[in-house]
């Protein structure tokens, strides 16, 4: 199986689904006449994370899921969830989460960068974590002195997240939306790829 990505960033198996099973969107951007009119599938490049671009990324994370763009040899990490700003200076903006730790702060190098909210710490105000082994999401306080809140309760230790939970940092409220669940994980995609390779 060669997974493809829909226009909203979800990966799925084109051999099993005609459109994305998560949002019913396709990746078709053109029709290739040289293949008898078969659709050409493209991978969006906006808001993608390039593996190896951050010094803090571990080898395990870099090798977790390597999707290679044949033209540019760029490898992308899969999206495991999103947070959407529902209140504050960045209202309406969405941020993709990756496996491991996702740091929230004002700085450009933060995974969830909120530069317009001056009440947010510059670096590591809070951390949103996806643990692929346990298949759970967590929110934890960062290294900054500022507090973060989960559904209006202060977060003093790692706390498990559920769909539609609201994380508050500074004047920003972030709605949490998971991609992985008991019905879908990237590990299952990887295992399916390995099984296909054995056939």
mmCIF file of C-alpha atoms in Angstrom:
data_model
loop_
_atom_site.group_PDB
_atom_site.id
_atom_site.type_symbol
_atom_site.label_atom_id
_atom_site.label_comp_id
_atom_site.label_asym_id
_atom_site.label_seq_id
_atom_site.Cartn_x
_atom_site.Cartn_y
_atom_site.Cartn_z
ATOM 1 C CA UNK A 1 0.000 0.000 0.000
ATOM 2 C CA UNK A 2 1.188 3.504 -0.832
ATOM 3 C CA UNK A 3 -0.784 5.871 1.426
ATOM 4 C CA UNK A 4 -1.822 9.214 -0.014
ATOM 5 C CA UNK A 5 -2.872 12.419 1.708
ATOM 6 C CA UNK A 6 -6.182 14.210 1.204
ATOM 7 C CA UNK A 7 -6.458 17.995 0.897
ATOM 8 C CA UNK A 8 -7.061 18.201 4.658
ATOM 9 C CA UNK A 9 -3.865 16.307 5.509
ATOM 10 C CA UNK A 10 -5.234 12.834 6.340
ATOM 11 C CA UNK A 11 -3.375 9.765 5.049
ATOM 12 C CA UNK A 12 -5.395 6.837 3.729
ATOM 13 C CA UNK A 13 -5.189 3.750 1.511
ATOM 14 C CA UNK A 14 -6.369 4.589 -2.049
ATOM 15 C CA UNK A 15 -6.818 0.880 -2.769
ATOM 16 C CA UNK A 16 -9.498 0.648 -0.073
ATOM 17 C CA UNK A 17 -11.100 4.092 -0.302
ATOM 18 C CA UNK A 18 -12.015 6.289 -3.275
ATOM 19 C CA UNK A 19 -12.020 9.363 -1.021
ATOM 20 C CA UNK A 20 -10.610 10.139 2.421
ATOM 21 C CA UNK A 21 -12.569 8.104 5.006
ATOM 22 C CA UNK A 22 -12.035 10.849 7.589
ATOM 23 C CA UNK A 23 -13.409 13.856 5.736
ATOM 24 C CA UNK A 24 -14.617 12.552 2.352
ATOM 25 C CA UNK A 25 -12.118 14.747 0.495
ATOM 26 C CA UNK A 26 -9.846 13.579 -2.323
ATOM 27 C CA UNK A 27 -6.337 14.509 -3.405
ATOM 28 C CA UNK A 28 -7.148 14.646 -7.107
ATOM 29 C CA UNK A 29 -5.712 17.763 -8.678
ATOM 30 C CA UNK A 30 -5.485 16.784 -12.328
ATOM 31 C CA UNK A 31 -6.051 13.969 -14.807
ATOM 32 C CA UNK A 32 -3.087 12.331 -16.531
ATOM 33 C CA UNK A 33 -3.944 11.641 -20.161
ATOM 34 C CA UNK A 34 -0.881 9.395 -20.568
ATOM 35 C CA UNK A 35 -2.400 6.848 -18.187
ATOM 36 C CA UNK A 36 -5.789 6.736 -19.859
ATOM 37 C CA UNK A 37 -7.272 9.540 -17.808
ATOM 38 C CA UNK A 38 -6.224 8.242 -14.382
ATOM 39 C CA UNK A 39 -6.286 10.840 -11.604
ATOM 40 C CA UNK A 40 -3.021 12.396 -10.501
ATOM 41 C CA UNK A 41 -2.672 12.400 -6.730
ATOM 42 C CA UNK A 42 -0.682 15.143 -5.096
ATOM 43 C CA UNK A 43 0.507 15.719 -1.549
ATOM 44 C CA UNK A 44 -0.127 19.159 -0.034
ATOM 45 C CA UNK A 45 3.043 20.940 0.986
ATOM 46 C CA UNK A 46 1.561 23.595 3.250
ATOM 47 C CA UNK A 47 1.936 23.087 7.000
ATOM 48 C CA UNK A 48 3.957 19.882 6.557
ATOM 49 C CA UNK A 49 6.756 19.029 8.933
ATOM 50 C CA UNK A 50 10.041 18.079 7.308
ATOM 51 C CA UNK A 51 11.708 15.284 9.197
ATOM 52 C CA UNK A 52 15.187 16.160 10.378
ATOM 53 C CA UNK A 53 14.641 19.933 10.148
ATOM 54 C CA UNK A 54 14.599 20.324 13.927
ATOM 55 C CA UNK A 55 17.670 19.378 15.924
ATOM 56 C CA UNK A 56 15.464 18.130 18.738
ATOM 57 C CA UNK A 57 13.877 15.382 16.613
ATOM 58 C CA UNK A 58 15.007 11.900 17.602
ATOM 59 C CA UNK A 59 16.039 9.138 15.210
ATOM 60 C CA UNK A 60 12.976 7.163 16.303
ATOM 61 C CA UNK A 61 10.664 10.009 15.331
ATOM 62 C CA UNK A 62 12.479 10.601 12.037
ATOM 63 C CA UNK A 63 12.170 6.952 11.071
ATOM 64 C CA UNK A 64 8.638 6.465 12.428
ATOM 65 C CA UNK A 65 6.844 7.078 9.156
ATOM 66 C CA UNK A 66 8.855 8.069 6.088
ATOM 67 C CA UNK A 67 6.764 9.238 3.171
ATOM 68 C CA UNK A 68 9.081 10.345 0.423
ATOM 69 C CA UNK A 69 8.303 12.889 -2.260
ATOM 70 C CA UNK A 70 10.025 11.339 -5.281
ATOM 71 C CA UNK A 71 10.747 14.713 -6.872
ATOM 72 C CA UNK A 72 12.323 16.437 -3.884
ATOM 73 C CA UNK A 73 13.284 13.567 -1.555
ATOM 74 C CA UNK A 74 11.484 15.402 1.262
ATOM 75 C CA UNK A 75 10.226 13.138 4.035
ATOM 76 C CA UNK A 76 7.119 14.031 5.986
ATOM 77 C CA UNK A 77 5.892 13.001 9.407
ATOM 78 C CA UNK A 78 2.265 11.978 9.626
ATOM 79 C CA UNK A 79 -0.293 14.226 11.256
ATOM 80 C CA UNK A 80 -1.632 12.611 14.423
ATOM 81 C CA UNK A 81 -4.081 15.354 15.399
ATOM 82 C CA UNK A 82 -4.802 19.044 15.434
ATOM 83 C CA UNK A 83 -5.414 21.940 17.751
ATOM 84 C CA UNK A 84 -7.581 24.789 16.503
ATOM 85 C CA UNK A 85 -7.545 28.252 18.054
ATOM 86 C CA UNK A 86 -11.168 28.972 18.972
ATOM 87 C CA UNK A 87 -10.452 32.139 20.949
ATOM 88 C CA UNK A 88 -7.661 34.705 21.146
ATOM 89 C CA UNK A 89 -5.466 36.534 18.603
ATOM 90 C CA UNK A 90 -5.068 33.398 16.436
ATOM 91 C CA UNK A 91 -8.754 32.473 16.369
ATOM 92 C CA UNK A 92 -9.562 30.237 13.397
ATOM 93 C CA UNK A 93 -5.985 29.015 12.837
ATOM 94 C CA UNK A 94 -5.189 25.297 13.030
ATOM 95 C CA UNK A 95 -1.976 23.506 13.964
ATOM 96 C CA UNK A 96 -0.950 19.967 13.094
ATOM 97 C CA UNK A 97 0.369 17.686 15.806
ATOM 98 C CA UNK A 98 3.063 15.065 15.238
ATOM 99 C CA UNK A 99 4.183 11.989 17.148
ATOM 100 C CA UNK A 100 5.989 12.803 20.391
ATOM 101 C CA UNK A 101 6.088 16.227 22.016
ATOM 102 C CA UNK A 102 4.551 19.326 20.402
ATOM 103 C CA UNK A 103 5.675 22.535 22.090
ATOM 104 C CA UNK A 104 3.343 25.534 22.426
ATOM 105 C CA UNK A 105 4.765 29.064 22.595
ATOM 106 C CA UNK A 106 5.254 32.363 20.784
ATOM 107 C CA UNK A 107 8.575 31.530 19.118
ATOM 108 C CA UNK A 108 8.738 30.539 15.453
ATOM 109 C CA UNK A 109 10.389 27.225 16.301
ATOM 110 C CA UNK A 110 7.438 26.083 18.421
ATOM 111 C CA UNK A 111 5.231 23.354 16.942
ATOM 112 C CA UNK A 112 2.189 25.443 17.877
ATOM 113 C CA UNK A 113 3.472 28.988 17.339
ATOM 114 C CA UNK A 114 1.270 31.793 18.724
ATOM 115 C CA UNK A 115 3.358 34.934 18.075
ATOM 116 C CA UNK A 116 0.441 37.376 18.373
ATOM 117 C CA UNK A 117 -0.547 36.321 21.901
ATOM 118 C CA UNK A 118 1.888 38.247 24.095
ATOM 119 C CA UNK A 119 0.523 36.524 27.213
ATOM 120 C CA UNK A 120 1.932 33.193 25.974
ATOM 121 C CA UNK A 121 5.490 32.288 26.988
ATOM 122 C CA UNK A 122 8.033 32.554 24.206
ATOM 123 C CA UNK A 123 9.056 28.900 24.463
ATOM 124 C CA UNK A 124 7.454 25.790 25.945
ATOM 125 C CA UNK A 125 4.414 27.350 27.603
ATOM 126 C CA UNK A 126 2.841 23.891 27.403
ATOM 127 C CA UNK A 127 3.345 20.583 25.620
ATOM 128 C CA UNK A 128 0.870 18.405 23.727
ATOM 129 C CA UNK A 129 2.058 14.801 23.457
ATOM 130 C CA UNK A 130 1.029 11.862 21.302
ATOM 131 C CA UNK A 131 2.335 8.516 22.565
ATOM 132 C CA UNK A 132 1.982 5.963 19.722
ATOM 133 C CA UNK A 133 2.701 2.942 21.950
ATOM 134 C CA UNK A 134 -0.154 3.716 24.332
ATOM 135 C CA UNK A 135 -2.138 5.470 21.567
ATOM 136 C CA UNK A 136 -3.000 8.347 23.881
ATOM 137 C CA UNK A 137 -2.736 12.141 23.853
ATOM 138 C CA UNK A 138 -1.571 14.201 26.814
ATOM 139 C CA UNK A 139 -1.180 17.850 27.731
ATOM 140 C CA UNK A 140 1.530 18.866 30.173
ATOM 141 C CA UNK A 141 2.938 22.113 31.574
ATOM 142 C CA UNK A 142 6.014 23.400 29.790
ATOM 143 C CA UNK A 143 9.239 24.818 31.187
ATOM 144 C CA UNK A 144 7.858 28.360 31.434
ATOM 145 C CA UNK A 145 6.446 29.833 34.657
ATOM 146 C CA UNK A 146 3.109 30.592 32.973
ATOM 147 C CA UNK A 147 0.233 28.185 33.578
ATOM 148 C CA UNK A 148 -1.872 26.272 31.095
ATOM 149 C CA UNK A 149 -5.390 24.994 31.626
ATOM 150 C CA UNK A 150 -7.432 22.042 30.408
ATOM 151 C CA UNK A 151 -11.160 22.758 30.313
ATOM 152 C CA UNK A 152 -10.541 25.627 32.783
ATOM 153 C CA UNK A 153 -8.656 23.410 35.276
ATOM 154 C CA UNK A 154 -4.977 24.143 35.824
ATOM 155 C CA UNK A 155 -2.562 21.550 34.408
ATOM 156 C CA UNK A 156 0.203 20.737 36.900
ATOM 157 C CA UNK A 157 1.106 17.282 35.524
ATOM 158 C CA UNK A 158 0.605 15.325 32.305
ATOM 159 C CA UNK A 159 -3.141 14.864 31.779
ATOM 160 C CA UNK A 160 -4.857 12.736 29.148
ATOM 161 C CA UNK A 161 -6.728 14.552 26.393
ATOM 162 C CA UNK A 162 -10.092 13.663 24.869
ATOM 163 C CA UNK A 163 -11.694 14.888 21.657
ATOM 164 C CA UNK A 164 -12.992 18.482 21.897
ATOM 165 C CA UNK A 165 -11.034 19.227 25.080
ATOM 166 C CA UNK A 166 -9.962 22.880 25.312
ATOM 167 C CA UNK A 167 -6.383 23.806 26.201
ATOM 168 C CA UNK A 168 -5.923 27.399 27.372
ATOM 169 C CA UNK A 169 -2.564 29.182 27.149
ATOM 170 C CA UNK A 170 -2.432 32.920 27.740
ATOM 171 C CA UNK A 171 -5.414 34.451 25.954
ATOM 172 C CA UNK A 172 -5.634 31.588 23.463
ATOM 173 C CA UNK A 173 -7.994 28.623 23.644
ATOM 174 C CA UNK A 174 -7.081 25.570 21.568
ATOM 175 C CA UNK A 175 -9.665 22.919 20.667
ATOM 176 C CA UNK A 176 -8.110 19.440 20.523
ATOM 177 C CA UNK A 177 -9.003 17.069 17.644
ATOM 178 C CA UNK A 178 -7.288 13.633 17.499
ATOM 179 C CA UNK A 179 -6.547 11.704 14.301
ATOM 180 C CA UNK A 180 -5.527 8.389 15.895
ATOM 181 C CA UNK A 181 -7.968 6.304 17.939
ATOM 182 C CA UNK A 182 -8.880 2.699 18.672
ATOM 183 C CA UNK A 183 -10.102 2.548 15.057
ATOM 184 C CA UNK A 184 -6.986 3.996 13.394
ATOM 185 C CA UNK A 185 -3.275 4.323 14.159
ATOM 186 C CA UNK A 186 -0.223 4.943 11.999
ATOM 187 C CA UNK A 187 1.307 1.774 13.454
ATOM 188 C CA UNK A 188 -1.504 -0.192 11.823
ATOM 189 C CA UNK A 189 -0.695 1.476 8.499
ATOM 190 C CA UNK A 190 2.983 0.580 8.888
ATOM 191 C CA UNK A 191 2.121 -3.038 9.758
ATOM 192 C CA UNK A 192 -0.206 -3.239 6.761
ATOM 193 C CA UNK A 193 2.649 -1.981 4.542
ATOM 194 C CA UNK A 194 4.967 -4.660 5.921
ATOM 195 C CA UNK A 195 2.383 -7.387 5.314
ATOM 196 C CA UNK A 196 1.850 -6.161 1.750
ATOM 197 C CA UNK A 197 5.598 -6.332 1.182
ATOM 198 C CA UNK A 198 5.660 -9.984 2.231
ATOM 199 C CA UNK A 199 3.016 -11.014 -0.309
#
